[in-house]
PDB file of C-alpha atoms in Angstrom:
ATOM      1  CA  UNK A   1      -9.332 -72.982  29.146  1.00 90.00           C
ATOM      2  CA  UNK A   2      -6.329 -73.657  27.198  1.00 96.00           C
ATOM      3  CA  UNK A   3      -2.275 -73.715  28.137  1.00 97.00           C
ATOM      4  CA  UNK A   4      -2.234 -70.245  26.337  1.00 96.00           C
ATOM      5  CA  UNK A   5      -4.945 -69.055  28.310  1.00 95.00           C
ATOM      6  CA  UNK A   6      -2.753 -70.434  31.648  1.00 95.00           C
ATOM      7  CA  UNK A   7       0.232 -68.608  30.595  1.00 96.00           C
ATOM      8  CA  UNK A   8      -1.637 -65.704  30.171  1.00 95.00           C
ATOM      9  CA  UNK A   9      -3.287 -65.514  33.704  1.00 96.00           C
ATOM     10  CA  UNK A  10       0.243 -66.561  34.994  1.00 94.00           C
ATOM     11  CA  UNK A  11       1.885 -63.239  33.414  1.00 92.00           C
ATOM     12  CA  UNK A  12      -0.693 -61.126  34.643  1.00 94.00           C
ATOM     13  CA  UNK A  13      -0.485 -62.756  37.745  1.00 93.00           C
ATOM     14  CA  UNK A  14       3.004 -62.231  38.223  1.00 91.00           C
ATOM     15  CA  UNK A  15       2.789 -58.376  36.582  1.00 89.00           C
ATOM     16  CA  UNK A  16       0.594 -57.401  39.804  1.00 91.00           C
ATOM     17  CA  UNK A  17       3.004 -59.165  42.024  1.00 91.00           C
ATOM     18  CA  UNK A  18       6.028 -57.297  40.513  1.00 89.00           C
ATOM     19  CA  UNK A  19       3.700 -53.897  40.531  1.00 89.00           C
ATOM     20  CA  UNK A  20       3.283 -54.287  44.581  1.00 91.00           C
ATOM     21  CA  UNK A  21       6.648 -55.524  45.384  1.00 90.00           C
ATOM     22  CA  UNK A  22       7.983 -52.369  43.304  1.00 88.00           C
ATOM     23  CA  UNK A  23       4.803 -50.391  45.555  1.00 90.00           C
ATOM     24  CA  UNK A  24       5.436 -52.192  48.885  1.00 93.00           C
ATOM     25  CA  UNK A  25       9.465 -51.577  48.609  1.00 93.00           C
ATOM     26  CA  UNK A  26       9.307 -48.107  48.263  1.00 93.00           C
ATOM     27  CA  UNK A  27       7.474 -48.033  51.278  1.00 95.00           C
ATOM     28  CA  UNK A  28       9.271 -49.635  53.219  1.00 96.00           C
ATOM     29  CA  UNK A  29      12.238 -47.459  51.338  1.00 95.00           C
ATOM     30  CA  UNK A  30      10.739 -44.483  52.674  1.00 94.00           C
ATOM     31  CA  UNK A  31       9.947 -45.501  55.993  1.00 96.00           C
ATOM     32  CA  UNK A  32      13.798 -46.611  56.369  1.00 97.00           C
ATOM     33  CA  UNK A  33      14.319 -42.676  55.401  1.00 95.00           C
ATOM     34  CA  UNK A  34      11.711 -41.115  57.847  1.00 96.00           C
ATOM     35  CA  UNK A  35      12.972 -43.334  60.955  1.00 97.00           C
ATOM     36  CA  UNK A  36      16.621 -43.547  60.407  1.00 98.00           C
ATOM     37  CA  UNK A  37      17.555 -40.164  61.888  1.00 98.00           C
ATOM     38  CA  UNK A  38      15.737 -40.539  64.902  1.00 98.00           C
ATOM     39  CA  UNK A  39      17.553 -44.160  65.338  1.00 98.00           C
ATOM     40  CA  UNK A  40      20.751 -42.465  65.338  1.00 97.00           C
ATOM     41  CA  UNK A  41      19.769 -39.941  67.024  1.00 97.00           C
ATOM     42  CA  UNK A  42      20.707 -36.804  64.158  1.00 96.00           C
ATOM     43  CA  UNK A  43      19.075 -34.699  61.973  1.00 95.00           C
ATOM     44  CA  UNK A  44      16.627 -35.530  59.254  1.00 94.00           C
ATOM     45  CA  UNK A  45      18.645 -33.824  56.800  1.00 92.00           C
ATOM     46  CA  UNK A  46      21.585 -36.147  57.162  1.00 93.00           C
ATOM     47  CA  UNK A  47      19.354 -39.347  55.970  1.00 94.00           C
ATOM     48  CA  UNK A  48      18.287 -39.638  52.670  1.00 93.00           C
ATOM     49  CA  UNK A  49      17.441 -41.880  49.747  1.00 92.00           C
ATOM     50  CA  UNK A  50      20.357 -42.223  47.196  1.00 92.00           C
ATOM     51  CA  UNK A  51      20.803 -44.424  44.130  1.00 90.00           C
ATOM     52  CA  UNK A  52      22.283 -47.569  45.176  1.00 91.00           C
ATOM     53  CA  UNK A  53      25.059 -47.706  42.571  1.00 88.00           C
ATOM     54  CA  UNK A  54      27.483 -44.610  41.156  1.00 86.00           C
ATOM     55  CA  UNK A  55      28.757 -42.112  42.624  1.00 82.00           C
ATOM     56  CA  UNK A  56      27.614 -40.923  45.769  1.00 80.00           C
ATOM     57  CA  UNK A  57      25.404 -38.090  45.941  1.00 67.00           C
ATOM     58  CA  UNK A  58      25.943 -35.563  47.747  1.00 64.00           C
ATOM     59  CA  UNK A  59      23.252 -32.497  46.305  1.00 66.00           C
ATOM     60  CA  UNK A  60      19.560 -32.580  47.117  1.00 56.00           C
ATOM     61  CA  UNK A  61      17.567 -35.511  48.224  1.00 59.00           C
ATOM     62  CA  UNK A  62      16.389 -38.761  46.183  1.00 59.00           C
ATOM     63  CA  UNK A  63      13.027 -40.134  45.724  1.00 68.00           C
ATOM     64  CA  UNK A  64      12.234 -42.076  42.813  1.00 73.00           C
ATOM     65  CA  UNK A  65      16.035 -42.600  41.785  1.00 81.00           C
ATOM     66  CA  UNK A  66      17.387 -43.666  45.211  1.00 86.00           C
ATOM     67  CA  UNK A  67      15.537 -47.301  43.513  1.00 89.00           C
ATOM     68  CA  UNK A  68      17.110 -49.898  41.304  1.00 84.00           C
ATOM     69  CA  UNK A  69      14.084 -50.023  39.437  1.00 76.00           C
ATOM     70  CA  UNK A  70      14.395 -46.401  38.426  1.00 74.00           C
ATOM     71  CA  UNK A  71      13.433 -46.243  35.142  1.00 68.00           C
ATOM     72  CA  UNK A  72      13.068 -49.636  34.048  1.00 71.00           C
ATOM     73  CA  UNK A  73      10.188 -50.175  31.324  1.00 72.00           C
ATOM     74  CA  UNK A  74       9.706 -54.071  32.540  1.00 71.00           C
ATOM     75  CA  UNK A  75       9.351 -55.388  36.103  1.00 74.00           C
ATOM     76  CA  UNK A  76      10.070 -58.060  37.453  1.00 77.00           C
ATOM     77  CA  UNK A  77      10.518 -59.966  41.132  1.00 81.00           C
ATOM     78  CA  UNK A  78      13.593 -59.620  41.668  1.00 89.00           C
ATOM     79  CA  UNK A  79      14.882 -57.699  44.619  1.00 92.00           C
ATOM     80  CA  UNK A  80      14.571 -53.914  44.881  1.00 93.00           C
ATOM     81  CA  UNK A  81      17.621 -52.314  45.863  1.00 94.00           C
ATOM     82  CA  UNK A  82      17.945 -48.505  47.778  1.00 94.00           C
ATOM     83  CA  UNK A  83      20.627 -46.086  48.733  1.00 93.00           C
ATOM     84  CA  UNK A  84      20.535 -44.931  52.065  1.00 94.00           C
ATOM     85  CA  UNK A  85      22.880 -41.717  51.966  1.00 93.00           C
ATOM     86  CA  UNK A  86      24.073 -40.378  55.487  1.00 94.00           C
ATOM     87  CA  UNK A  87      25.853 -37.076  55.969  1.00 92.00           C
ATOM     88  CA  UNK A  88      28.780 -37.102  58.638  1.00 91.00           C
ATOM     89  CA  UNK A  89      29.787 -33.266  59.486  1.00 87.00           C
ATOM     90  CA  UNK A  90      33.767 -33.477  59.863  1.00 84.00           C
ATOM     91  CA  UNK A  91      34.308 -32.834  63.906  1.00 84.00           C
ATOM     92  CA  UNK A  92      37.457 -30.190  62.641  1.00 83.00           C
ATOM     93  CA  UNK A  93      36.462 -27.824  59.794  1.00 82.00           C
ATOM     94  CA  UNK A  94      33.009 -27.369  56.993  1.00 82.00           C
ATOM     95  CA  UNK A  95      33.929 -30.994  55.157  1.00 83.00           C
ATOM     96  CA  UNK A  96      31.895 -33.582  55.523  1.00 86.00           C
ATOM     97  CA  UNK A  97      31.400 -37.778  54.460  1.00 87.00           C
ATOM     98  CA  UNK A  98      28.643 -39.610  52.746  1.00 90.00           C
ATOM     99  CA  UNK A  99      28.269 -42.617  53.814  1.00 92.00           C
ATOM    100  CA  UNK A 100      26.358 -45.432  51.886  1.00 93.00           C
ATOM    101  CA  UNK A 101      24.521 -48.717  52.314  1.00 95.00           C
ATOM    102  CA  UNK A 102      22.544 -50.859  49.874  1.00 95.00           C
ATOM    103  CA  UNK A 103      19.329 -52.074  51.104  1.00 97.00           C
ATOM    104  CA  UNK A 104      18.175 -55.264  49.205  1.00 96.00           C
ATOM    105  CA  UNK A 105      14.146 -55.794  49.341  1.00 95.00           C
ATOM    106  CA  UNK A 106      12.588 -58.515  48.508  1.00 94.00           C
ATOM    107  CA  UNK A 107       8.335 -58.985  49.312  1.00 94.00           C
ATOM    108  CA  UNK A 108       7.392 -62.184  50.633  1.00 94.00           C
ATOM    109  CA  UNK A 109       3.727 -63.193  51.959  1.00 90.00           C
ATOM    110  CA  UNK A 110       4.283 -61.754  55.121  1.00 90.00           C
ATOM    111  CA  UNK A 111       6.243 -59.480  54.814  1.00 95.00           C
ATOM    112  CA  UNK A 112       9.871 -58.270  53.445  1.00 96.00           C
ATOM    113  CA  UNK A 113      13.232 -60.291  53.631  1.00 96.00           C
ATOM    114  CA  UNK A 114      15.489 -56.907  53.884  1.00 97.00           C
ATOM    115  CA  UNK A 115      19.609 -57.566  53.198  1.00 97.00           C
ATOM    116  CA  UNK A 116      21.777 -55.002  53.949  1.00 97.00           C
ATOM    117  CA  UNK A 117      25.020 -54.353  52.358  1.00 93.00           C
ATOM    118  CA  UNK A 118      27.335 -57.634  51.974  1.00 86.00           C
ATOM    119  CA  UNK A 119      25.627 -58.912  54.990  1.00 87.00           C
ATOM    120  CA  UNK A 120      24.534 -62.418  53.952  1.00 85.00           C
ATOM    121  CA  UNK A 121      22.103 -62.478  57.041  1.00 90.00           C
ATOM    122  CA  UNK A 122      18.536 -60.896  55.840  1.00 95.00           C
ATOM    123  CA  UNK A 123      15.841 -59.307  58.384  1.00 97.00           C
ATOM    124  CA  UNK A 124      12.300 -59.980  58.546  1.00 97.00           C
ATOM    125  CA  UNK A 125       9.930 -56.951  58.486  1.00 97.00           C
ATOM    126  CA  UNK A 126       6.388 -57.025  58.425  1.00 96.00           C
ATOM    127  CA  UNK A 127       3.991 -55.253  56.339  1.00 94.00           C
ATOM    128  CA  UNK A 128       2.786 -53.044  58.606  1.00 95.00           C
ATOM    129  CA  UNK A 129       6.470 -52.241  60.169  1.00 95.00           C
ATOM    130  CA  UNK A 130       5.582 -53.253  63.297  1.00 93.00           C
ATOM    131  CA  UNK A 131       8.519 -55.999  63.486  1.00 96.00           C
ATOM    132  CA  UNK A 132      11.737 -56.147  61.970  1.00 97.00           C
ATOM    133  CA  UNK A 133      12.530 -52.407  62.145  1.00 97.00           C
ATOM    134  CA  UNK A 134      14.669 -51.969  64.678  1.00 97.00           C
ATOM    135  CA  UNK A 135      16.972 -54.379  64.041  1.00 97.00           C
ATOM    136  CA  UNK A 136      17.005 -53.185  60.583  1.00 98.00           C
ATOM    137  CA  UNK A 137      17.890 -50.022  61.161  1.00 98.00           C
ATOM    138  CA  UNK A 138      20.469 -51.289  63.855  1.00 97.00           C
ATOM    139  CA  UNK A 139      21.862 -53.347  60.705  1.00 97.00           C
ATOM    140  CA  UNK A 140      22.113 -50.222  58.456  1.00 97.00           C
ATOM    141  CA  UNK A 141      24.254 -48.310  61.236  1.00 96.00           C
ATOM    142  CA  UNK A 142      26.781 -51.823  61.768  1.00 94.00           C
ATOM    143  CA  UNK A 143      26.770 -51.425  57.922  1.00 94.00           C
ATOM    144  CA  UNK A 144      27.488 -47.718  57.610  1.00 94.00           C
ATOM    145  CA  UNK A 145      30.211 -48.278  60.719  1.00 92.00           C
ATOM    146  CA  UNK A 146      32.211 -51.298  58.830  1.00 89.00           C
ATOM    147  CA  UNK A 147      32.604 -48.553  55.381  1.00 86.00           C
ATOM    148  CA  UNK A 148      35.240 -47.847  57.726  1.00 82.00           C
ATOM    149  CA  UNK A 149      37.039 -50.540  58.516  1.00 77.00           C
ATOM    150  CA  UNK A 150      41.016 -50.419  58.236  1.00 60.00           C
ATOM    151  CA  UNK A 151      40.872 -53.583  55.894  1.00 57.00           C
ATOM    152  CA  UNK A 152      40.988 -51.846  52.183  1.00 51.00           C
ATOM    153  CA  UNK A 153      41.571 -54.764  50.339  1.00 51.00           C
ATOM    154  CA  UNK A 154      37.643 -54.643  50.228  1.00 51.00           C
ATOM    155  CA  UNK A 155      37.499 -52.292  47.429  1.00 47.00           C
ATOM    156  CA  UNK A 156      33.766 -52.963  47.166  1.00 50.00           C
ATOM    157  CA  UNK A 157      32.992 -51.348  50.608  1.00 43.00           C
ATOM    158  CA  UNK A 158      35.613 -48.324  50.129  1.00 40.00           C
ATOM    159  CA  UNK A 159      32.699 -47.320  47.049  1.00 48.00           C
ATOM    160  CA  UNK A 160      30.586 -47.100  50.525  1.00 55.00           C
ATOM    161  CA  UNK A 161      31.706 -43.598  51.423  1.00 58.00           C
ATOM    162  CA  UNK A 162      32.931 -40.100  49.847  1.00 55.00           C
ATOM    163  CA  UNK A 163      34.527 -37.526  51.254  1.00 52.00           C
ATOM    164  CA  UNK A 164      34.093 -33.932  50.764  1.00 52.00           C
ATOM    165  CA  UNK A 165      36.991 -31.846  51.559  1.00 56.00           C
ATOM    166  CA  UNK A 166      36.179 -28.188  53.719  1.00 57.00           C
ATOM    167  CA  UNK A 167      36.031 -25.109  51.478  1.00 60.00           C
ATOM    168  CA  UNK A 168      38.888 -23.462  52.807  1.00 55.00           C
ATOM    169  CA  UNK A 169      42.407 -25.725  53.977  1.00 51.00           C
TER     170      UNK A 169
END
């Protein structure tokens, strides 16, 4: 076999791997979405997948944009990112917030390495989501719960939530 040959069974090697991470983070994407509102204890139409960057969304549901990779003709291993939109009903009148936080997924050999927001600490879940998601989810809800924190001089979180003003004042 020759060093062209090599290079060519590395590429396709690392196509497939790209092709499941892109597979196995969607998964795990939608699994997020399908557990989340029983976490928190609301309902499942508050939860759903949103693009991770731009404005926040606050018609319909998600699926196949709500993932960085949306779109892209090449693939790579890099990690997959994921909006996770949450509704808040205002307590006083018909408005409401959407909140959002990034979920950064990367596949490893056993499993995902999940970051959440600016969090630089990462959660392990396996492949079959038997560990890891709790405390995943209970990082997603610290996340969503520091979007409002007084401190605004973090103009990066503010982009975190969106508020919709009632239809009447």
């Amino acid at each position: 076999m020759t060093k062209f040959d090599d290079l060519q069974h590395l590429a396709k090697d690392y196509g497939n791997r790209s092709i499941t991470q892109s597979f196995e983070s969607k998964r795990l994407g939608h699994e997020i979405i399908d557990r989340l509102p029983d976490f928190l204890g609301c309902d499942k139409a508050n939860v759903r997948a949103i693009p991770p960057h731009g404005p926040i969304s606050t018609e319909g549901g998600h699926n196949h944009e709500a993932f960085s990779n949306y779109g892209q003709r090449l693939l790579n291993l890099q990690p997959i990112e994921m909006g996770v939109g949450l509704r808040l009903n205002d307590l006083e009148d018909d408005g409401y917030s959407m909140l959002r936080s990034i979920v950064s997924m990367s596949l490893k050999s056993d499993g995902f390495s999940v970051a959440v927001g600016s969090s630089e600490d990462t959660v392990r879940v396996s492949l079959a989501f038997k560990e890891g998601m709790h405390r995943l989810l209970d990082q997603i809800c610290l996340d969503f719960e520091g979007l409002f924190q007084p401190d605004l001089s973090e103009t990066e979180r503010s982009k975190g939530v969106g508020f919709h003003l009632p239809s009447s004042p």
